[in-house]
Amino acid sequence: MMSCGLLNSSNEPVPLRSSSVTVLIRGFVADVSCELLYRNEEQAPVEAVFVFPVDAEAAVYAFQARLGGTCIQAQLREKKLAQEMYGDALAGGQSSFLLQQEGAGGDVFSCSLGNLPPGEEATLTLFYVCELPLEPDGAAHYMLPAVLRPRYTPHGWEGEDVTQGVPRVPQGELPYTLSLSATLQSTHGIDRVLSNCSLSLLNYTAGNRTSAQVSLAEAPPWDRDVELLVYYAEPHKPSTVLEVGLPGAEPGSLMGDPAVMMTLLPSLPEAMPGQSSAGEFIFLLDRSGSMECPMDGRNRSPQRIDSAKETLVLLLKSLPLGCYFNIYSFGSQFESFYPQSVAYTQQTMAKSLQRVQQLQADLGGTEILAPLQAIYRSPCRDGHPRQLFVFTDGEVGNTQEVISEVQRHRGAHRCFSFGIGEGASTALVKGIARAAGGSAEFITGQDRMQPKALQSLKWALQPAVTGISLSWDLPPGLEAALLGRGPEVIFPGQRCLIYAQLRGQPQPPDTAMGGVTLQYRIQDQTYKETLQFPLQPQDGDRLPVHRLAAKSLLLELEGAVDTGSEGDRRRALETSLSSGVVCSLTAYVGVDTERGQPVQGPLVRRDIPLAGFGAAPHMWKMQGFSNTNFNPPMLMCCSASIPTGLDEDLCFASTDCAEDFVFDDYSLYVPERAPEESPLLRLVSLQNADGSWDLDPWLAAALGVSETDTRERMPSKDVPPSVWATVLAVVWLHGRATGQRDEWELLEAKAVGWVQGRAGLRLSECLEAANTLLGCSVGPAVFGL
C-alpha cells in the first residue's frame, strides 16, 4: 500500500503536523500553551506518542483535546490509575490521550494520543507556567526547550530512559512545524526583545509601552532551543503579585486561599576580590564524548571541551593564595589531578595548568555519580568551606540519583553547576545546584562560559550569608504560610523569590497593606530588606502564582520522596492532585466518551521523531541518505574500535554501544578545531599564582610589544622587573580587554593587591610609562592612587 501524508526516515506517516506555542509573559513569569495538531492520513487508527523536553521547574497544570469538534478536559490522576484508564480506553476502541512526566527528573514529558480514527484531526493543548531567570544585563529570559538529546544510562542502572527510544531524523527533515507568538506585559514598560531566532517587529499595544506582541518571523531550526530576552525599563524593582484563590476550592487549602509571589533583590555588598584566602575549590569536568561537539552547532565555533578548558584556566588563575583545590574529570570512568585537595601555590597551579591543556573529551559515557561519591568521601578541610563547580552537557539517565547524592551532602558544601550546549538537562543542572545551595547557569548558542563561571566564583568567594529569616506584617486575623523552603542562599544581583499562602481574613479592607521583611547576616553585620504590598488579590483564570507555588512545594517534597518518606510521598500526591500540577506520581488522562461507536481496526503506533542533531548514533540508520542533503549526526566515543579509515578526531556523542551504527557512503562531519588561543588567554596563562607576571619574552609577545621595549621603557632600575611586568599586564587588561572584564576581574584584583604591596612610590611612574608603551590611558584609580 502506498503511504501518504508526511513521512519519517522509515517511510512511515507522521501524524503530528504542527506545534503552535502561545506565551504570555508578565514580568518574570511566563504562562504558556502548546497546541499540537495531529492528522491521521492512514487507513487504520493511530496511536501517536510524542516525547519532548520541558524545563524541570515549569509547572504543567492543564491538558485538553479537541476531537471531532468536542473539547475534552483531561483529569489529573495518580499515574498508575491514569495509565490504566488510557489502556482500557484503547482496548475499548475509545479515543484517549495521556500526558505524563517521564522519570523523576521532571524535564522530559510524553504525550500519547490513542485511537485517532482514519481521516480525522485532533488538537492537544498543554499548559504550563514558569519563572523567568534574571540575566546579568537585566533581561527576563524565556526559553522554549526544543532539543532533547538521548540521556546516557550508566552501567548497571536499572531504570528506563525514554529518550533512548525516540526516533531521529536529520535536521531540516522534521515533518512538522513550530511557531511561537508572545504577548508581553509589564507595569514598568517594555524596552526591547532579543532572540536567537528571527523575530517579527515588536508591536506595542499600549501607548506607555506596558504591553507588546512579538512572534517568530520564520520556523526556527531544530538544533537549538528558542530563546526570548525581554528587557524592561526597570528590571531590578522588587514586586509582589497577590492572586485570588480558585472559586469553589476549600478555604484553608493551597488552591482555596490567596497566594502571593514576592520578588526581592537584596542589595548585598559585593565581596572584594582578595578579601578571603579560605576555601576548598573542586572542579568537576565532563569529558564524555559529546563534549567534543561545537558549542552552538556551527562548525567553526569552539568545542565544548575547549571552552571548558579555557574556563578552567581563568578559574585557576583567579583563586586566592592560601586556598585548596582539586580537579576531577569524568566519562565512563573518572580521574582526579590529586588524591586530595592541595594547597594553591605556584607549583600546584603550574602543574594543574599543564594537565588542563592535555584534557580531551575521550572518557566515553557520562557517569557523574561515581566522581561525586569520591569527592564526598574525601574529608573537608577545617576553615575552608567546600565549593564544587560542575561542568557538564547534562545528558544522563539517573538524574534523581545524582541529585539525591548531592542533597545528602548539602550541609558540607555548595554546588555551582553549568549546563553546556543545547539540550542540557535542566533537571540535572538546576537540581544539583538547588540541592546544595548554589546557582545554575546554562551556556547555549553563542554564550561564553567564562564570565558565567567567574561570576559564580565571585559568589563562592563571598562570605556566607547566614541567619536568613522572614517576618510578616499583616492585619489581625491574617497569617502567611511559606510554601517550599523559602530563601536558603542569597547571592549579589540575584532575585529572591518567595511564595506564601495567606490564611484567615478573606476580604481585608480596600486600603489594607501587608509587608514582609527578609533578614540575614554577613559575618557580623545584619541586613534587612522590607517590601510593602497591597492586600487586594488579582483575579486570574489560570492562577499562575498558585501553580508556581505548588511546583515550588513539589520540588521540595519530591526530593524527600526519593529518600523513602511515605508522608512526603502522600503530601506530594495530594499537592499535585489539588493544584493540577503534574509530578512524578501523577498524569493527565482524557477519554472521548461522546463517540457513539468504538473506533474499528488494528491500532498502529507512531512515535513522533525529533531532530537528530547530536543524537546518539544507535538511533540512526545511515543507509540511503544523500551526501548533499544530509548532514550526518555526531558519531560516538566508546570501547569499540573506530572503523578503519575514519579520522579519530571526530565529534562524538555519549553512548556506550555502537554495534547498531551502519556506515554508508557520505561525507563525515568533521568539526573544525577551536580557534587559536585568544590574546586574553595568552596573557592570563603567564600570570603567577600570587598575581604577578614575570618580565620575559612571552609577556612581551602577549602584550604585542618587543622584549627590548619592555626592558628599556622600565621607569627606573629601582623598580623590580616583576612589578613593572605586572603593571604592564594590568594596564593591558584595562586598555585592550575591557569587554571581557567579567573574565579577568578577580585575577586583576589579585595582581593589583600584589603590586600595591611592592611598588611603593614608583607606582605612578610605572603606570605612566606603561600607558605610554601600550598606547593606553588607564587612570590611577585602578591601582588605588
Short mmCIF file of N, CA and C in Angstrom, two decimals, residues 353-415:
data_model
loop_
_atom_site.label_atom_id
_atom_site.label_comp_id
_atom_site.label_asym_id
_atom_site.label_seq_id
_atom_site.Cartn_x
_atom_site.Cartn_y
_atom_site.Cartn_z
N LEU A 353 47.78 23.51 35.38
CA LEU A 353 47.54 24.13 34.07
C LEU A 353 48.06 23.24 32.95
N GLN A 354 49.21 22.62 33.18
CA GLN A 354 49.75 21.70 32.17
C GLN A 354 48.78 20.56 31.91
N ARG A 355 48.22 20.02 32.98
CA ARG A 355 47.31 18.89 32.83
C ARG A 355 45.98 19.32 32.20
N VAL A 356 45.53 20.53 32.51
CA VAL A 356 44.30 21.03 31.89
C VAL A 356 44.44 21.08 30.38
N GLN A 357 45.60 21.54 29.91
CA GLN A 357 45.81 21.66 28.46
C GLN A 357 45.76 20.30 27.77
N GLN A 358 46.02 19.23 28.50
CA GLN A 358 46.05 17.89 27.90
C GLN A 358 44.68 17.19 27.92
N LEU A 359 43.70 17.78 28.59
CA LEU A 359 42.40 17.13 28.71
C LEU A 359 41.70 17.06 27.36
N GLN A 360 41.07 15.93 27.10
CA GLN A 360 40.30 15.73 25.87
C GLN A 360 38.96 15.10 26.23
N ALA A 361 38.01 15.18 25.32
CA ALA A 361 36.70 14.55 25.52
C ALA A 361 36.81 13.09 25.09
N ASP A 362 37.49 12.31 25.90
CA ASP A 362 37.85 10.95 25.48
C ASP A 362 37.53 9.89 26.53
N LEU A 363 36.60 10.19 27.44
CA LEU A 363 36.30 9.23 28.50
C LEU A 363 34.96 8.52 28.31
N GLY A 364 34.39 8.58 27.09
CA GLY A 364 33.22 7.75 26.79
C GLY A 364 31.92 8.33 27.29
N GLY A 365 31.24 7.61 28.20
CA GLY A 365 29.89 7.97 28.64
C GLY A 365 29.87 9.09 29.66
N THR A 366 28.70 9.27 30.29
CA THR A 366 28.51 10.39 31.22
C THR A 366 28.09 9.83 32.57
N GLU A 367 29.03 9.26 33.31
CA GLU A 367 28.74 8.67 34.61
C GLU A 367 29.24 9.62 35.69
N ILE A 368 28.37 10.52 36.13
CA ILE A 368 28.75 11.58 37.05
C ILE A 368 28.63 11.17 38.51
N LEU A 369 27.88 10.11 38.79
CA LEU A 369 27.64 9.75 40.18
C LEU A 369 28.91 9.30 40.89
N ALA A 370 29.72 8.46 40.24
CA ALA A 370 30.93 7.93 40.88
C ALA A 370 31.91 9.03 41.29
N PRO A 371 32.23 10.00 40.44
CA PRO A 371 33.14 11.06 40.89
C PRO A 371 32.55 11.90 42.02
N LEU A 372 31.25 12.13 42.00
CA LEU A 372 30.64 12.87 43.11
C LEU A 372 30.82 12.10 44.42
N GLN A 373 30.60 10.80 44.37
CA GLN A 373 30.77 9.99 45.59
C GLN A 373 32.21 10.03 46.07
N ALA A 374 33.16 10.01 45.13
CA ALA A 374 34.57 10.09 45.51
C ALA A 374 34.89 11.44 46.15
N ILE A 375 34.34 12.51 45.61
CA ILE A 375 34.56 13.84 46.18
C ILE A 375 34.02 13.90 47.60
N TYR A 376 32.83 13.37 47.80
CA TYR A 376 32.21 13.45 49.12
C TYR A 376 32.91 12.53 50.13
N ARG A 377 33.58 11.50 49.64
CA ARG A 377 34.35 10.64 50.56
C ARG A 377 35.61 11.34 51.06
N SER A 378 36.15 12.26 50.29
CA SER A 378 37.37 12.95 50.72
C SER A 378 37.01 13.93 51.83
N PRO A 379 37.80 13.97 52.90
CA PRO A 379 37.45 14.80 54.05
C PRO A 379 37.52 16.29 53.73
N CYS A 380 36.58 17.05 54.28
CA CYS A 380 36.63 18.51 54.15
C CYS A 380 37.76 19.06 55.03
N ARG A 381 38.24 20.24 54.69
CA ARG A 381 39.33 20.87 55.44
C ARG A 381 38.75 21.93 56.37
N ASP A 382 39.15 21.88 57.63
CA ASP A 382 38.66 22.84 58.61
C ASP A 382 39.00 24.26 58.18
N GLY A 383 38.02 25.14 58.27
CA GLY A 383 38.26 26.53 57.95
C GLY A 383 38.26 26.84 56.47
N HIS A 384 38.01 25.82 55.64
CA HIS A 384 37.99 26.03 54.19
C HIS A 384 36.68 25.47 53.63
N PRO A 385 35.64 26.30 53.56
CA PRO A 385 34.35 25.82 53.05
C PRO A 385 34.49 25.24 51.64
N ARG A 386 33.87 24.09 51.44
CA ARG A 386 33.99 23.40 50.14
C ARG A 386 33.02 24.01 49.13
N GLN A 387 33.55 24.31 47.94
CA GLN A 387 32.76 24.84 46.83
C GLN A 387 32.99 23.94 45.62
N LEU A 388 31.91 23.37 45.10
CA LEU A 388 32.00 22.43 43.98
C LEU A 388 31.47 23.09 42.71
N PHE A 389 32.27 23.03 41.64
CA PHE A 389 31.87 23.56 40.34
C PHE A 389 31.76 22.40 39.36
N VAL A 390 30.56 22.21 38.79
CA VAL A 390 30.30 21.09 37.89
C VAL A 390 30.03 21.61 36.49
N PHE A 391 30.80 21.11 35.51
CA PHE A 391 30.62 21.49 34.10
C PHE A 391 30.21 20.25 33.32
N THR A 392 29.01 20.26 32.73
CA THR A 392 28.52 19.08 32.03
C THR A 392 27.53 19.47 30.94
N ASP A 393 27.44 18.61 29.91
CA ASP A 393 26.37 18.83 28.94
C ASP A 393 25.09 18.13 29.38
N GLY A 394 25.12 17.52 30.55
CA GLY A 394 23.90 17.12 31.24
C GLY A 394 23.05 16.09 30.55
N GLU A 395 23.63 15.04 29.99
CA GLU A 395 22.86 14.03 29.28
C GLU A 395 22.96 12.70 30.03
N VAL A 396 22.27 12.60 31.17
CA VAL A 396 22.32 11.39 31.98
C VAL A 396 20.91 10.89 32.25
N GLY A 397 20.80 9.59 32.48
CA GLY A 397 19.50 9.00 32.74
C GLY A 397 19.17 8.90 34.21
N ASN A 398 20.20 8.83 35.10
CA ASN A 398 19.97 8.66 36.54
C ASN A 398 19.98 9.99 37.27
N THR A 399 19.26 10.97 36.73
CA THR A 399 19.29 12.33 37.27
C THR A 399 18.92 12.38 38.75
N GLN A 400 17.83 11.72 39.13
CA GLN A 400 17.37 11.83 40.51
C GLN A 400 18.36 11.20 41.48
N GLU A 401 19.02 10.14 41.06
CA GLU A 401 20.03 9.51 41.91
C GLU A 401 21.20 10.46 42.16
N VAL A 402 21.59 11.20 41.13
CA VAL A 402 22.68 12.17 41.26
C VAL A 402 22.27 13.31 42.19
N ILE A 403 21.06 13.84 41.99
CA ILE A 403 20.59 14.94 42.83
C ILE A 403 20.51 14.50 44.29
N SER A 404 20.04 13.29 44.52
CA SER A 404 19.94 12.78 45.89
C SER A 404 21.30 12.68 46.55
N GLU A 405 22.31 12.29 45.79
CA GLU A 405 23.66 12.20 46.34
C GLU A 405 24.16 13.58 46.76
N VAL A 406 23.92 14.58 45.93
CA VAL A 406 24.31 15.95 46.29
C VAL A 406 23.52 16.42 47.50
N GLN A 407 22.23 16.10 47.53
CA GLN A 407 21.36 16.51 48.63
C GLN A 407 21.85 15.95 49.97
N ARG A 408 22.33 14.72 49.97
CA ARG A 408 22.79 14.10 51.21
C ARG A 408 23.98 14.83 51.81
N HIS A 409 24.72 15.56 50.99
CA HIS A 409 25.93 16.24 51.47
C HIS A 409 25.78 17.76 51.42
N ARG A 410 24.53 18.24 51.39
CA ARG A 410 24.30 19.67 51.23
C ARG A 410 24.87 20.48 52.38
N GLY A 411 24.97 19.90 53.56
CA GLY A 411 25.50 20.64 54.70
C GLY A 411 27.00 20.84 54.66
N ALA A 412 27.69 20.15 53.75
CA ALA A 412 29.15 20.20 53.73
C ALA A 412 29.71 20.98 52.56
N HIS A 413 28.86 21.51 51.67
CA HIS A 413 29.41 22.21 50.51
C HIS A 413 28.32 23.00 49.80
N ARG A 414 28.75 23.85 48.86
CA ARG A 414 27.85 24.49 47.91
C ARG A 414 28.21 23.99 46.52
N CYS A 415 27.19 23.88 45.67
CA CYS A 415 27.41 23.36 44.31
C CYS A 415 26.97 24.39 43.29
#
